[in-house]
Coordinates of C-alpha atoms in Angstrom, one line a residue:
Chain C
M194 CA -27.1 -23.6 93.8
Q195 CA -30.8 -23.2 93.4
N196 CA -32.2 -21.9 90.2
N197 CA -34.0 -18.9 91.5
V198 CA -31.0 -17.4 93.2
L199 CA -28.5 -15.3 91.2
Y200 CA -25.2 -14.7 92.8
C201 CA -23.0 -12.0 91.3
D202 CA -19.5 -11.1 92.4
I203 CA -18.7 -7.4 91.7
S204 CA -15.0 -8.1 91.2
E205 CA -15.7 -10.3 88.2
M206 CA -17.7 -7.7 86.5
I207 CA -15.2 -4.8 86.5
L208 CA -12.0 -5.7 84.9
K209 CA -10.5 -2.6 83.3
D210 CA -10.1 -0.5 86.5
D211 CA -9.4 -1.2 90.0
W212 CA -12.5 -2.8 91.5
T213 CA -11.6 -2.0 95.1
M214 CA -12.6 1.6 94.6
L215 CA -16.2 2.1 93.4
V216 CA -16.2 5.9 93.1
S217 CA -17.2 7.3 89.7
R218 CA -20.6 7.6 88.0
P219 CA -19.6 5.9 84.6
K220 CA -18.4 2.9 86.5
G221 CA -21.8 2.5 88.1
E222 CA -23.6 2.8 84.8
E223 CA -21.4 0.3 83.1
L224 CA -21.8 -2.1 86.0
R225 CA -25.6 -1.8 85.8
K226 CA -25.5 -2.6 82.0
R227 CA -23.5 -5.7 82.6
L228 CA -25.7 -6.9 85.4
K229 CA -28.8 -6.5 83.3
E230 CA -27.5 -9.1 80.8
R231 CA -27.2 -11.6 83.6
I232 CA -30.5 -11.2 85.3
S233 CA -33.3 -13.4 83.8
S234 CA -36.9 -13.7 84.6
R235 CA -36.6 -16.9 86.7
N236 CA -34.2 -15.3 89.2
K237 CA -36.3 -14.3 92.2
V238 CA -33.4 -13.5 94.5
I239 CA -30.4 -11.4 93.5
I240 CA -27.3 -11.2 95.7
L241 CA -24.5 -8.8 95.0
D242 CA -21.2 -9.5 96.7
F243 CA -19.2 -6.3 97.5
Y244 CA -16.7 -8.2 99.6
M245 CA -13.6 -7.1 97.6
V246 CA -14.7 -3.5 97.7
S247 CA -13.0 -1.1 100.1
R248 CA -14.6 2.2 99.2
I249 CA -18.0 3.2 97.9
D250 CA -19.0 6.7 96.9
K251 CA -22.3 8.5 96.8
S252 CA -22.1 9.0 93.0
F253 CA -21.7 5.3 92.5
I254 CA -24.8 4.5 94.6
D255 CA -26.8 7.1 92.8
S256 CA -25.8 5.7 89.4
F257 CA -25.9 2.0 90.3
L258 CA -27.9 0.9 93.3
L259 CA -30.9 3.3 93.3
P260 CA -31.9 2.8 89.7
L261 CA -31.5 -1.0 90.1
I262 CA -33.8 -0.9 93.1
K263 CA -36.4 1.1 91.2
E264 CA -36.3 -1.2 88.2
Y265 CA -36.6 -4.5 89.9
K266 CA -38.8 -3.3 92.8
N267 CA -41.9 -5.3 92.0
K268 CA -40.4 -8.1 89.9
K269 CA -38.0 -9.6 92.4
D270 CA -38.5 -10.7 96.0
I271 CA -35.1 -9.9 97.4
I272 CA -32.0 -8.0 96.5
G273 CA -29.2 -8.8 98.9
I274 CA -25.9 -7.1 99.3
N275 CA -22.8 -8.3 101.0
I276 CA -20.5 -5.6 102.4
K277 CA -17.6 -5.5 104.7
K278 CA -18.3 -4.6 108.3
E279 CA -16.1 -1.5 108.4
L280 CA -17.7 -0.1 105.3
F281 CA -21.1 -0.8 106.7
E282 CA -20.4 1.1 109.9
K283 CA -19.0 4.0 108.0
T284 CA -22.1 4.3 105.9
K285 CA -24.2 4.2 109.0
N286 CA -22.4 7.0 110.6
F287 CA -21.8 9.5 107.8
K288 CA -24.5 11.3 106.1
K289 CA -22.5 11.8 102.9
A290 CA -21.9 8.1 102.3
G291 CA -25.2 7.6 100.5
L292 CA -26.7 4.4 102.0
E293 CA -28.9 6.7 104.1
D294 CA -30.5 7.9 100.9
I295 CA -31.5 4.4 100.2
D296 CA -33.0 4.1 103.6
A297 CA -35.0 7.3 103.2
F298 CA -36.1 6.3 99.7
L299 CA -37.4 3.0 100.9
R300 CA -39.1 4.6 103.9
N301 CA -41.2 6.7 101.6
K302 CA -42.4 3.7 99.7
K303 CA -42.8 1.6 102.8
E304 CA -41.3 -1.5 101.2
P305 CA -38.3 -3.0 102.9
F306 CA -36.3 -5.4 100.8
L307 CA -32.6 -4.7 101.1
I308 CA -30.3 -7.1 103.1
I309 CA -26.9 -5.9 104.1
N310 CA -24.9 -8.2 106.3
E311 CA -23.2 -7.1 109.5
E312 CA -20.7 -9.8 110.2
A313 CA -23.0 -12.8 110.2
C314 CA -26.5 -11.2 110.2
P315 CA -28.8 -9.7 107.7
Y316 CA -30.0 -6.1 108.1
L317 CA -33.1 -4.6 106.5
F318 CA -33.2 -1.0 105.3
G319 CA -36.3 1.0 105.0
L320 CA -38.2 0.0 108.1
E321 CA -39.8 2.5 110.4
N322 CA -39.0 0.7 113.6
D323 CA -36.0 -1.4 114.4
L324 CA -38.0 -4.2 115.9
S325 CA -38.2 -6.4 112.8
N326 CA -34.4 -6.2 112.4
R327 CA -34.0 -7.6 115.9
I328 CA -36.4 -10.4 115.2
L329 CA -34.5 -11.2 112.0
K330 CA -31.3 -11.4 114.0
L331 CA -32.9 -13.8 116.5
L332 CA -34.1 -16.0 113.7
W333 CA -30.7 -15.9 112.0
E334 CA -29.0 -17.2 115.1
N335 CA -31.6 -19.9 116.1
K336 CA -33.3 -21.4 113.1
H337 CA -36.9 -21.6 114.3
L338 CA -38.7 -19.9 117.3
T339 CA -42.2 -19.9 118.6
F340 CA -44.1 -16.7 119.1
E341 CA -43.8 -16.8 122.9
Q342 CA -40.0 -17.4 122.7
I343 CA -39.6 -14.3 120.6
C344 CA -41.7 -12.2 123.0
T345 CA -39.8 -13.4 126.1
E346 CA -36.3 -12.8 124.5
L347 CA -37.2 -9.3 123.3
D348 CA -39.2 -8.2 126.4
I349 CA -41.8 -6.3 124.3
K350 CA -45.5 -6.4 124.1
S351 CA -47.0 -9.2 122.0
S352 CA -49.1 -6.8 119.9
E353 CA -46.0 -4.9 118.7
V354 CA -44.2 -8.1 117.9
N355 CA -47.2 -9.4 116.0
N356 CA -47.2 -6.3 113.8
A357 CA -43.5 -6.6 113.0
L358 CA -43.8 -10.2 112.2
Q359 CA -46.6 -9.6 109.8
I360 CA -44.5 -7.2 107.8
L361 CA -41.8 -9.7 107.5
I362 CA -44.1 -12.5 106.4
E363 CA -45.7 -10.3 103.8
K364 CA -42.3 -9.6 102.2
K365 CA -41.5 -13.3 102.4
F366 CA -38.4 -13.0 104.6
I367 CA -39.8 -15.5 107.1
H368 CA -42.7 -17.8 107.1
Q369 CA -44.9 -19.6 109.6
A370 CA -44.9 -23.3 110.0
A371 CA -46.3 -25.9 112.4
T372 CA -45.3 -29.3 113.9
K373 CA -47.0 -32.4 112.5
D374 CA -49.6 -32.4 115.3
Y375 CA -50.5 -28.8 114.7
K376 CA -50.0 -28.2 118.4
Y377 CA -47.2 -25.7 118.1
K378 CA -46.7 -23.0 115.6
Y379 CA -43.3 -21.5 115.0
Y380 CA -41.5 -19.1 112.7
E381 CA -38.7 -20.0 110.2
A382 CA -36.2 -17.9 108.4
G383 CA -37.3 -19.1 104.9
F384 CA -35.7 -17.0 102.2
I385 CA -32.8 -16.1 104.5
D386 CA -31.9 -19.7 104.9
Q387 CA -31.5 -20.0 101.2
I388 CA -29.1 -17.1 101.2
R389 CA -27.1 -18.4 104.1
P390 CA -24.3 -20.0 102.1
F391 CA -23.7 -16.8 100.1
I392 CA -23.9 -14.0 102.6
G393 CA -22.4 -12.9 105.8
F394 CA -19.7 -15.2 107.0
T395 CA -16.5 -14.2 108.6
I396 CA -13.4 -16.1 107.6
E397 CA -13.0 -17.7 110.9
D398 CA -16.5 -19.1 110.6
L399 CA -15.8 -20.5 107.1
I400 CA -12.6 -22.1 108.2
K401 CA -14.3 -23.7 111.2
R402 CA -17.0 -25.1 109.0
N403 CA -14.5 -26.8 106.7
L404 CA -12.1 -27.8 109.5
K405 CA -13.2 -31.5 109.7
K406 CA -12.3 -32.2 106.1
N407 CA -9.0 -30.5 106.4
I408 CA -7.7 -32.9 109.2
E409 CA -6.3 -36.4 108.8
D410 CA -5.6 -38.6 111.8
G411 CA -2.6 -40.9 111.7
H412 CA 1.2 -40.9 112.1
F413 CA 3.1 -38.4 110.0
E414 CA 6.6 -37.2 109.5
L415 CA 7.0 -33.6 108.4
P416 CA 9.9 -32.3 106.3
S417 CA 11.6 -30.8 109.4
G418 CA 12.0 -34.3 110.9
V419 CA 9.2 -33.9 113.5
H420 CA 6.5 -36.5 114.1
V421 CA 2.9 -35.5 114.4
N422 CA -0.4 -37.3 115.1
K423 CA -2.6 -35.0 113.0
L424 CA -2.1 -33.6 109.6
F425 CA -3.7 -30.3 108.6
H426 CA -3.9 -29.4 105.0
A427 CA -5.8 -26.5 103.5
S428 CA -6.6 -28.3 100.2
H429 CA -10.3 -28.6 100.9
L430 CA -10.5 -24.9 101.6
I431 CA -8.5 -24.0 98.6
R432 CA -10.5 -26.2 96.2
Q433 CA -13.4 -23.8 96.7
P434 CA -12.6 -20.6 94.8
R435 CA -15.1 -18.4 96.7
I436 CA -13.5 -19.0 100.1
T437 CA -10.0 -18.6 98.9
K438 CA -10.8 -15.2 97.4
K439 CA -12.1 -14.1 100.8
I440 CA -9.0 -15.4 102.6
G441 CA -6.8 -13.5 100.1
V442 CA -8.7 -10.3 100.9
H443 CA -8.4 -10.9 104.6
I444 CA -4.6 -11.4 104.4
A445 CA -4.3 -8.2 102.3
D446 CA -6.2 -6.3 104.9
L447 CA -3.9 -7.6 107.7
L448 CA -0.5 -7.1 106.0
G449 CA -1.1 -5.6 102.6
E450 CA 0.5 -2.2 102.9
N451 CA 3.5 -1.4 100.6
V452 CA 3.8 -5.0 99.4
D453 CA 5.4 -5.4 95.9
F454 CA 5.4 -9.2 95.7
V455 CA 3.9 -12.2 97.5
I456 CA 6.0 -15.3 97.8
S457 CA 5.3 -18.9 98.7
T458 CA 6.3 -22.5 97.8
E459 CA 5.5 -24.4 94.6
T460 CA 2.7 -26.7 95.9
P461 CA -0.6 -25.9 94.2
N462 CA -2.3 -24.8 97.5
N463 CA 0.4 -22.2 98.1
I464 CA 0.5 -21.0 94.5
I465 CA -3.2 -20.3 94.6
L466 CA -3.0 -18.6 98.0
A467 CA -0.2 -16.3 96.8
H468 CA -2.0 -15.5 93.6
R469 CA -5.2 -14.5 95.5
T470 CA -3.5 -12.3 98.0
A471 CA -1.5 -10.5 95.2
Q472 CA -4.8 -10.0 93.4
A473 CA -6.3 -8.4 96.5
V474 CA -3.3 -6.2 97.4
S475 CA -3.1 -4.2 94.1
R476 CA -2.8 -4.6 90.4
K477 CA 1.0 -4.4 90.2
T478 CA 1.9 -7.0 92.8
K479 CA 3.6 -10.1 91.6
S480 CA 2.9 -13.6 92.9
L481 CA 6.1 -15.7 93.0
F482 CA 7.0 -19.2 94.2
C483 CA 10.2 -21.0 95.1
R484 CA 11.3 -24.6 95.5
Q485 CA 14.0 -26.7 97.0
S486 CA 17.1 -27.0 94.7
S487 CA 18.0 -30.5 93.7
F488 CA 21.7 -30.1 94.8
E489 CA 21.5 -28.4 98.2
K490 CA 19.0 -27.9 100.9
K491 CA 18.5 -24.2 100.0
F492 CA 15.3 -22.8 98.5
V493 CA 15.6 -21.3 95.0
L494 CA 13.4 -19.0 93.0
H495 CA 11.9 -20.3 89.7
E496 CA 14.5 -19.7 87.0
R497 CA 13.1 -16.6 85.3
F498 CA 11.6 -14.8 88.2
N499 CA 13.6 -12.0 89.7
I500 CA 13.3 -9.9 92.8
D501 CA 14.4 -6.2 93.0
K502 CA 16.5 -5.1 95.9
N503 CA 14.3 -2.1 96.8
S504 CA 11.0 -4.1 96.8
N505 CA 9.1 -5.5 99.8
G506 CA 7.8 -9.0 100.0
L507 CA 5.1 -10.8 102.0
V508 CA 5.4 -14.5 102.8
V509 CA 2.2 -16.6 102.6
I510 CA 1.8 -20.2 103.5
D511 CA -1.1 -22.6 104.4
V512 CA 0.1 -24.3 107.6
V513 CA 2.9 -23.5 110.1
V514 CA 4.0 -26.2 112.6
T515 CA 7.7 -25.7 113.3
G516 CA 8.4 -22.9 110.8
Y517 CA 10.9 -25.0 108.9
I518 CA 9.7 -24.0 105.4
V519 CA 9.1 -20.3 106.3
N520 CA 12.6 -20.0 107.7
K521 CA 14.0 -21.2 104.4
I522 CA 11.9 -18.7 102.4
L523 CA 13.1 -15.9 104.7
D524 CA 16.6 -17.1 104.1
L525 CA 16.1 -16.8 100.3
L526 CA 14.7 -13.2 100.7
R527 CA 17.7 -12.2 102.9
R528 CA 20.1 -13.5 100.2
S529 CA 18.3 -11.5 97.5
G530 CA 18.3 -8.3 99.5
A531 CA 14.6 -7.6 99.4
G532 CA 12.7 -6.2 102.4
I533 CA 10.2 -8.4 104.3
R534 CA 6.8 -7.0 105.3
G535 CA 5.6 -10.0 107.3
I536 CA 4.5 -13.6 107.3
C537 CA 0.9 -14.8 107.2
S538 CA -0.6 -18.3 107.5
I539 CA -4.0 -19.9 107.5
F540 CA -3.3 -22.4 110.3
D541 CA -0.9 -21.9 113.1
L542 CA -0.5 -25.2 115.0
S543 CA 2.5 -24.4 117.1
G544 CA 0.5 -23.0 120.0
G545 CA 2.4 -19.7 120.0
A546 CA 5.9 -21.3 120.1
V547 CA 6.9 -20.0 116.6
N548 CA 7.6 -16.3 116.4
F549 CA 9.9 -15.4 113.5
S550 CA 10.9 -12.6 115.9
P551 CA 12.0 -9.5 114.0
Y552 CA 9.2 -9.8 111.5
I553 CA 5.4 -9.6 112.0
F554 CA 3.7 -13.0 112.0
R555 CA -0.1 -13.3 111.8
S556 CA -2.4 -16.3 111.4
I557 CA -6.1 -16.7 110.8
S558 CA -6.9 -19.7 113.0
Q559 CA -4.8 -21.1 115.8
D560 CA -4.7 -24.6 117.3
K561 CA -2.2 -26.9 119.1
I562 CA -1.2 -30.4 118.2
D563 CA 1.2 -32.9 119.8
I564 CA 4.7 -32.6 118.3
Y565 CA 7.3 -35.3 119.0
Q566 CA 11.0 -35.1 118.3
K567 CA 12.3 -37.9 116.1
G568 CA 13.8 -40.2 118.8
H569 CA 11.1 -39.7 121.4
C570 CA 7.9 -40.4 119.4
V571 CA 5.1 -42.2 121.2
L572 CA 3.5 -43.4 118.0
C573 CA 6.8 -45.0 116.8
Q574 CA 6.9 -47.1 119.9
K575 CA 3.5 -48.5 119.2
D576 CA 4.7 -49.5 115.7
I577 CA 2.2 -47.4 113.8
K578 CA 3.3 -47.0 110.1
V579 CA 4.8 -43.6 109.3
Y580 CA 3.5 -41.7 106.3
R581 CA 5.5 -38.9 104.7
P582 CA 3.1 -36.4 103.0
K583 CA 4.3 -34.4 100.0
I584 CA 4.7 -31.0 101.5
L585 CA 8.1 -29.9 100.2
P586 CA 7.8 -28.3 96.7
G587 CA 10.6 -30.6 95.5
D588 CA 8.3 -33.5 95.8
W589 CA 6.0 -32.2 93.1
K590 CA 8.3 -32.9 90.2
W591 CA 6.9 -32.7 86.7
Chain A
M123 CA -12.0 -7.6 62.9
V124 CA -12.3 -8.2 66.6
K125 CA -10.6 -11.6 66.4
I126 CA -7.4 -10.3 64.9
K127 CA -7.1 -7.5 67.4
S128 CA -7.5 -9.7 70.4
A129 CA -5.1 -12.3 69.0
Q130 CA -2.4 -9.6 68.7
K131 CA -3.0 -8.5 72.2
F132 CA -2.8 -12.0 73.7
W133 CA 0.4 -12.4 71.7
Q134 CA 1.7 -9.2 73.2
I135 CA 1.1 -10.5 76.7
I136 CA 3.2 -13.6 75.8
V137 CA 6.1 -11.8 74.2
G138 CA 6.1 -8.8 76.5
S139 CA 6.6 -10.9 79.6
N140 CA 9.7 -12.6 78.0
S141 CA 8.1 -16.0 78.5
I142 CA 9.4 -17.5 75.3
I143 CA 12.5 -19.6 76.0
E144 CA 14.7 -20.6 73.1
G145 CA 17.0 -23.6 73.2
H146 CA 16.7 -27.3 72.6
F147 CA 14.1 -29.1 74.5
F148 CA 12.5 -32.5 74.5
F149 CA 9.0 -33.3 75.7
K150 CA 8.8 -37.1 75.5
S151 CA 11.7 -39.3 74.5
Y152 CA 11.4 -38.7 70.8
Y153 CA 9.7 -35.3 70.5
H154 CA 12.0 -32.2 70.2
T155 CA 11.3 -28.5 70.0
R156 CA 13.2 -25.2 69.5
Y157 CA 11.3 -23.1 72.0
I158 CA 8.9 -23.4 74.9
I159 CA 6.5 -20.9 76.4
D160 CA 6.7 -20.8 80.1
T161 CA 3.3 -19.7 81.3
S162 CA 4.2 -19.4 84.9
I163 CA 6.1 -16.2 84.0
I164 CA 3.0 -14.7 82.3
F165 CA 0.8 -15.6 85.2
Q166 CA 3.0 -14.0 87.9
Y167 CA 0.8 -11.0 87.3
P168 CA -2.8 -11.7 88.5
H169 CA -4.4 -9.5 85.9
N170 CA -3.0 -11.6 83.1
V171 CA -4.6 -14.7 84.6
E172 CA -7.9 -12.9 84.7
T173 CA -7.9 -11.8 81.0
V174 CA -7.1 -15.3 79.9
S175 CA -9.6 -17.0 82.1
R176 CA -12.3 -14.6 81.1
A177 CA -11.7 -15.5 77.5
I178 CA -12.0 -19.2 78.2
Y179 CA -15.0 -18.6 80.3
K180 CA -16.8 -16.8 77.6
S181 CA -16.7 -19.8 75.2
F182 CA -18.3 -22.2 77.8
S183 CA -20.5 -19.7 79.6
R184 CA -23.8 -21.2 78.4
R185 CA -23.1 -24.6 79.9
K186 CA -23.7 -25.5 83.5
I187 CA -20.5 -26.9 85.1
D188 CA -20.1 -28.7 88.4
C189 CA -16.3 -29.4 88.6
I190 CA -13.1 -28.3 86.9
V191 CA -10.2 -30.6 86.5
T192 CA -6.6 -29.7 85.7
P193 CA -3.5 -32.0 85.2
N194 CA -1.2 -29.0 85.7
H195 CA -0.3 -28.0 89.2
R196 CA 1.6 -24.8 88.4
S197 CA -0.2 -22.5 86.1
G198 CA -3.1 -24.6 84.9
V199 CA -4.3 -24.5 88.5
L200 CA -4.5 -20.7 88.5
L201 CA -6.6 -20.7 85.3
A202 CA -8.9 -23.4 86.7
H203 CA -9.3 -21.5 90.0
N204 CA -10.3 -18.3 88.2
I205 CA -12.7 -20.0 85.9
G206 CA -14.2 -22.1 88.7
D207 CA -14.9 -18.9 90.6
K208 CA -17.0 -17.7 87.7
F209 CA -19.0 -21.0 87.4
N210 CA -19.3 -21.4 91.2
A211 CA -17.6 -24.8 90.8
N212 CA -15.0 -26.6 92.8
I213 CA -11.6 -27.6 91.3
E214 CA -9.6 -30.8 91.4
V215 CA -5.9 -31.1 90.7
L216 CA -4.6 -34.4 89.5
K217 CA -1.1 -35.2 90.6
R218 CA 1.6 -36.5 88.2
E219 CA 3.9 -39.1 89.4
R220 CA 6.8 -40.2 87.2
G221 CA 5.2 -39.0 84.0
I222 CA 1.9 -40.8 84.6
I223 CA -1.2 -38.9 85.9
N224 CA -2.5 -40.5 89.0
I225 CA -6.2 -40.7 89.2
P226 CA -6.9 -41.7 92.8
P227 CA -9.5 -44.5 93.2
G228 CA -11.6 -42.5 95.7
L229 CA -12.0 -39.5 93.5
N230 CA -15.4 -38.0 93.8
I231 CA -16.3 -36.2 90.6
R232 CA -19.9 -36.0 89.4
G233 CA -21.9 -34.0 86.9
N234 CA -20.5 -31.8 84.1
V235 CA -16.7 -31.6 84.1
L236 CA -14.6 -29.0 82.3
I237 CA -10.9 -29.7 81.7
I238 CA -8.5 -26.9 81.6
D239 CA -4.8 -26.7 80.9
D240 CA -2.4 -23.9 80.1
G241 CA -0.9 -25.5 77.0
I242 CA -1.0 -28.6 74.8
N243 CA 2.1 -29.9 73.0
T244 CA 2.1 -33.7 72.5
G245 CA -1.4 -34.2 74.0
D246 CA -0.1 -37.0 76.2
S247 CA -1.3 -35.7 79.5
L248 CA -4.7 -34.7 78.1
A249 CA -5.3 -38.2 76.8
Q250 CA -4.8 -39.6 80.3
V251 CA -7.2 -37.0 81.9
L252 CA -9.9 -37.7 79.3
S253 CA -10.2 -41.2 80.6
L254 CA -12.3 -39.6 83.3
S255 CA -15.2 -39.9 80.9
K256 CA -15.4 -43.6 81.7
F257 CA -16.3 -42.8 85.3
P258 CA -20.0 -43.2 86.2
N259 CA -22.1 -40.1 86.4
T260 CA -19.5 -37.8 84.8
K261 CA -19.8 -36.0 81.5
I262 CA -16.9 -34.1 80.0
V263 CA -18.4 -30.9 78.6
G264 CA -15.3 -29.6 77.0
V265 CA -11.6 -28.8 77.0
G266 CA -10.3 -25.2 77.3
I267 CA -6.7 -24.4 76.5
F268 CA -4.6 -21.2 76.5
I269 CA -1.8 -22.0 74.0
D270 CA -2.3 -24.8 71.5
R271 CA 0.8 -26.3 69.8
Y272 CA -0.7 -29.7 69.2
I273 CA 0.9 -31.8 66.5
G274 CA -2.2 -33.4 65.0
D275 CA -5.8 -32.6 64.6
F276 CA -7.4 -32.3 68.0
E277 CA -11.0 -32.9 67.1
K278 CA -10.2 -36.1 65.1
D279 CA -8.0 -37.5 67.9
F280 CA -10.0 -36.8 71.0
K281 CA -13.6 -36.1 69.8
F282 CA -14.5 -33.6 72.6
P283 CA -15.6 -30.0 72.2
Y284 CA -12.5 -28.0 72.4
K285 CA -11.6 -24.3 72.5
S286 CA -8.2 -22.6 72.5
I287 CA -7.2 -19.0 72.6
I288 CA -4.0 -19.0 70.7
S289 CA -3.0 -21.7 68.3
V290 CA 0.4 -22.0 66.6
K291 CA 0.2 -23.8 63.2
N292 CA 2.4 -24.3 60.2
D293 CA 5.6 -23.7 62.2
P294 CA 8.4 -25.9 61.0
Y295 CA 10.2 -25.6 64.3
N296 CA 7.1 -26.3 66.4
I297 CA 7.5 -29.9 67.5
I298 CA 9.7 -32.4 65.7
N299 CA 9.0 -36.1 65.8
T300 CA 12.5 -37.5 65.7
K301 CA 11.3 -41.0 64.8
E302 CA 10.0 -39.8 61.5
E303 CA 12.5 -37.0 60.6
R304 CA 15.9 -35.9 61.7
C305 CA 16.0 -33.1 64.2
P306 CA 18.2 -30.2 62.8
L307 CA 18.8 -28.9 66.3
C308 CA 20.5 -32.1 67.5
D309 CA 23.1 -31.7 64.7
E310 CA 23.6 -28.0 65.4
Y311 CA 24.3 -28.6 69.1
R312 CA 26.6 -31.5 68.4
K313 CA 28.8 -29.5 66.0
T314 CA 29.2 -26.4 68.1
K315 CA 29.2 -28.3 71.4
I316 CA 27.0 -25.8 73.1
A317 CA 25.6 -27.0 76.3
I318 CA 21.8 -27.2 76.4
N319 CA 20.9 -24.0 78.2
R320 CA 17.7 -22.5 79.3
T321 CA 19.0 -18.9 79.4
T322 CA 18.7 -16.8 76.3
D323 CA 19.8 -13.5 75.0
I324 CA 17.3 -10.7 74.4
D325 CA 18.3 -10.4 70.7
K326 CA 17.4 -14.0 70.1
I327 CA 13.9 -13.4 71.4
D328 CA 13.5 -10.5 69.0
E329 CA 14.5 -12.7 66.1
L330 CA 12.2 -15.4 67.1
Q331 CA 9.4 -12.9 67.5
Q332 CA 9.9 -11.6 64.0
R333 CA 9.9 -15.1 62.6
L334 CA 6.8 -16.0 64.4
K335 CA 5.0 -13.0 63.1
G336 CA 4.9 -14.4 59.6
L337 CA 3.0 -17.5 60.8
D338 CA -0.8 -17.6 60.9
L339 CA -1.8 -17.4 64.5
Q340 CA -5.4 -18.3 64.8
C341 CA -7.4 -16.8 67.6
A342 CA -10.6 -18.6 68.2
Y343 CA -13.7 -17.6 70.0
V344 CA -12.3 -14.5 71.6
D345 CA -14.3 -11.3 71.8
V346 CA -12.9 -9.8 74.9
E347 CA -11.4 -6.4 75.3
V348 CA -8.1 -6.8 76.9

C-alpha cells in the first residue's frame, strides 16, 4: 500500500456493539475519536470501508461524517467511502436517510470531494451538474481517453465538457497527460487509480481476478473417487483477509437468516470461511467444524463441540464438484437432529448437476470441468501420473 | 491496575468456555502434562477471536508487517487471519507432516514477518518455524502467542521479540519432563487402571480452576477493554 493512502475498516474500530447497525449518536462520536488517532499528516487520501454495515441512520451521519468532512476539508485531498449498493440506493431515494444533507452541505461550499461507490464506480457528491460524474464513470471503465472520445461518447457540447473536466482536474481526481511525441493529449484517472484496489469491487469481480492463481492443471483424484483434469482451490483467495471478509458478508446476505451455527470441514480454508460467515451473521452464531472419523467413513464433530436440537445450521464449503463432502456433513446434521438452512459454496464446478434437492444451494461463481469416472478416465490411458490432493479433513493430522 | 483486570477477563474467557481438559496427556515422547487448553473451543465464537487478536495486534501495531505465518492450521489460523486483516497483510499456513513442519521450497515470503500461534508448550514447532529467518530478504519481527506455558525462558532460547497474553508460570503440574523426574500421573493411572480419557466432569474443572487461581498468571502488554 502507498504511504499517502489510509485505509480504515469500520468493523475493526467498533468492537463493543454490533457494527452492522450504525444508528446512535454516541457511536458516531466514539468512532470519530478513534479515527483521529489513526490519521497522520502524511495521509492525503482517506478511505473508509462501510462494507460490513447494513444500516446507517441520520444521527450517525450528523455525529460522524459531517464533522469529519468539516475538519479535514482543506487538509486532505480525498475522503472516500465504500458502501453497499442497496444502502446507497436507499440513501439516494429517502430524504430522511441523511446523505442528502451531505450533498446539500457540499453544494453550498462548491467543493466536491466525496467518493461513494456504486458497484464498481465512484460517485461524487456536491456537484451542481451530473456531467462530471458521467465522465468519471467513463474514465473508471477505460483507463485513459482523449478529449474527443469523451465528447463523442457523451454526445454533449465540447464547451460544457471542458468546464466539467476542469473542475475534476482542480480537485485532483483526474489529470492530463500526453504521449511521448506530444501529438495526442489524453485524460487519466489519477487518484482514482490509486484507490482502485480498495474501493468498489463486487465479489464476482474479485474472484475472477484471483481465478488464475486458484487453478492447477494436471491429473487429480478427488476423495469421491472421481478423476479431474483441473483442481480448484480457494487458498489464494482465503490467504487475503480483506477478500475473505467480503465473501463472508456476501454469504450472510444470501442465506444468513435464522442461522445459529455455521459448519464446515477441518481444513484451514474452510475453518476460516466458516468463521468469517459466522462473524457476519450475528454475534451469537458459532462456527463449527467436523472431520472424518478414523474408524468409519462417517463425519464426526470435534470432541467438545455440541449442536442443540432446536438450532439451525448453515453448511459452508470452498469447492463443490460432486457433492461428496457436503452430503456427509448433511448426514451428520440429520443424525444430530438440527435444522438445515442451506448450503453455500464459493465455486460450483458441477455445471448445475449437483442439487442437494430439499435444501437451498447457492454458489458465488459457477464453472464446468471435465469429470471422469474411475474406470473410464482419459488421462489414465495416457499414463499421466495421478496426484491425490489433501482435501479430506482426516488428511490434516496433527 | 489495568493489567490485572484484563488478565482476569481473559482467564474468564478460557474457563467460561470449558476449554480446560483434565487428564493425562503427552506432547512429545517424554513430556507429560495434567491438563491441556483446547483453544478451538474458545474460538468457536468469533468475538472471542477478535478480542484476543486485538490484544496481540496492539503490541505490534507500530511495526510494518508484510506477511503473517502460523504453524497451526486450526485455531492459530483464525488468529493470524484476524491480525492480518488489521495489518493489511497476507497469511501463510505451514503444514505439518508426521510431526515435522514442512517448509516448501517454493515458499515466497519477503519483508517483515510476524509469527503467530495460539499456544506454546514445548516450543518444538516454533523452533522449526523460526528457521525462516535464514531465508533471504526475510526479517522476523516478532512472535505473538495467546497462552504461554513454555518450560524454559523464551527470550534466552530463541532471541526474538516475543509477546504473550496469558502466561502460566510456577505450576508444578504444568509440563513434566519425564527424563529428569518421575511423572506422578503415570503412577496414578497405573494403580487405578483408569483409561486415559479426554472427557472430564464439571466438578473437576472447578477444582482445577481453584487451584490455578493461586498461581501468578502474568498478563503482558494488554490494555484492551474486553
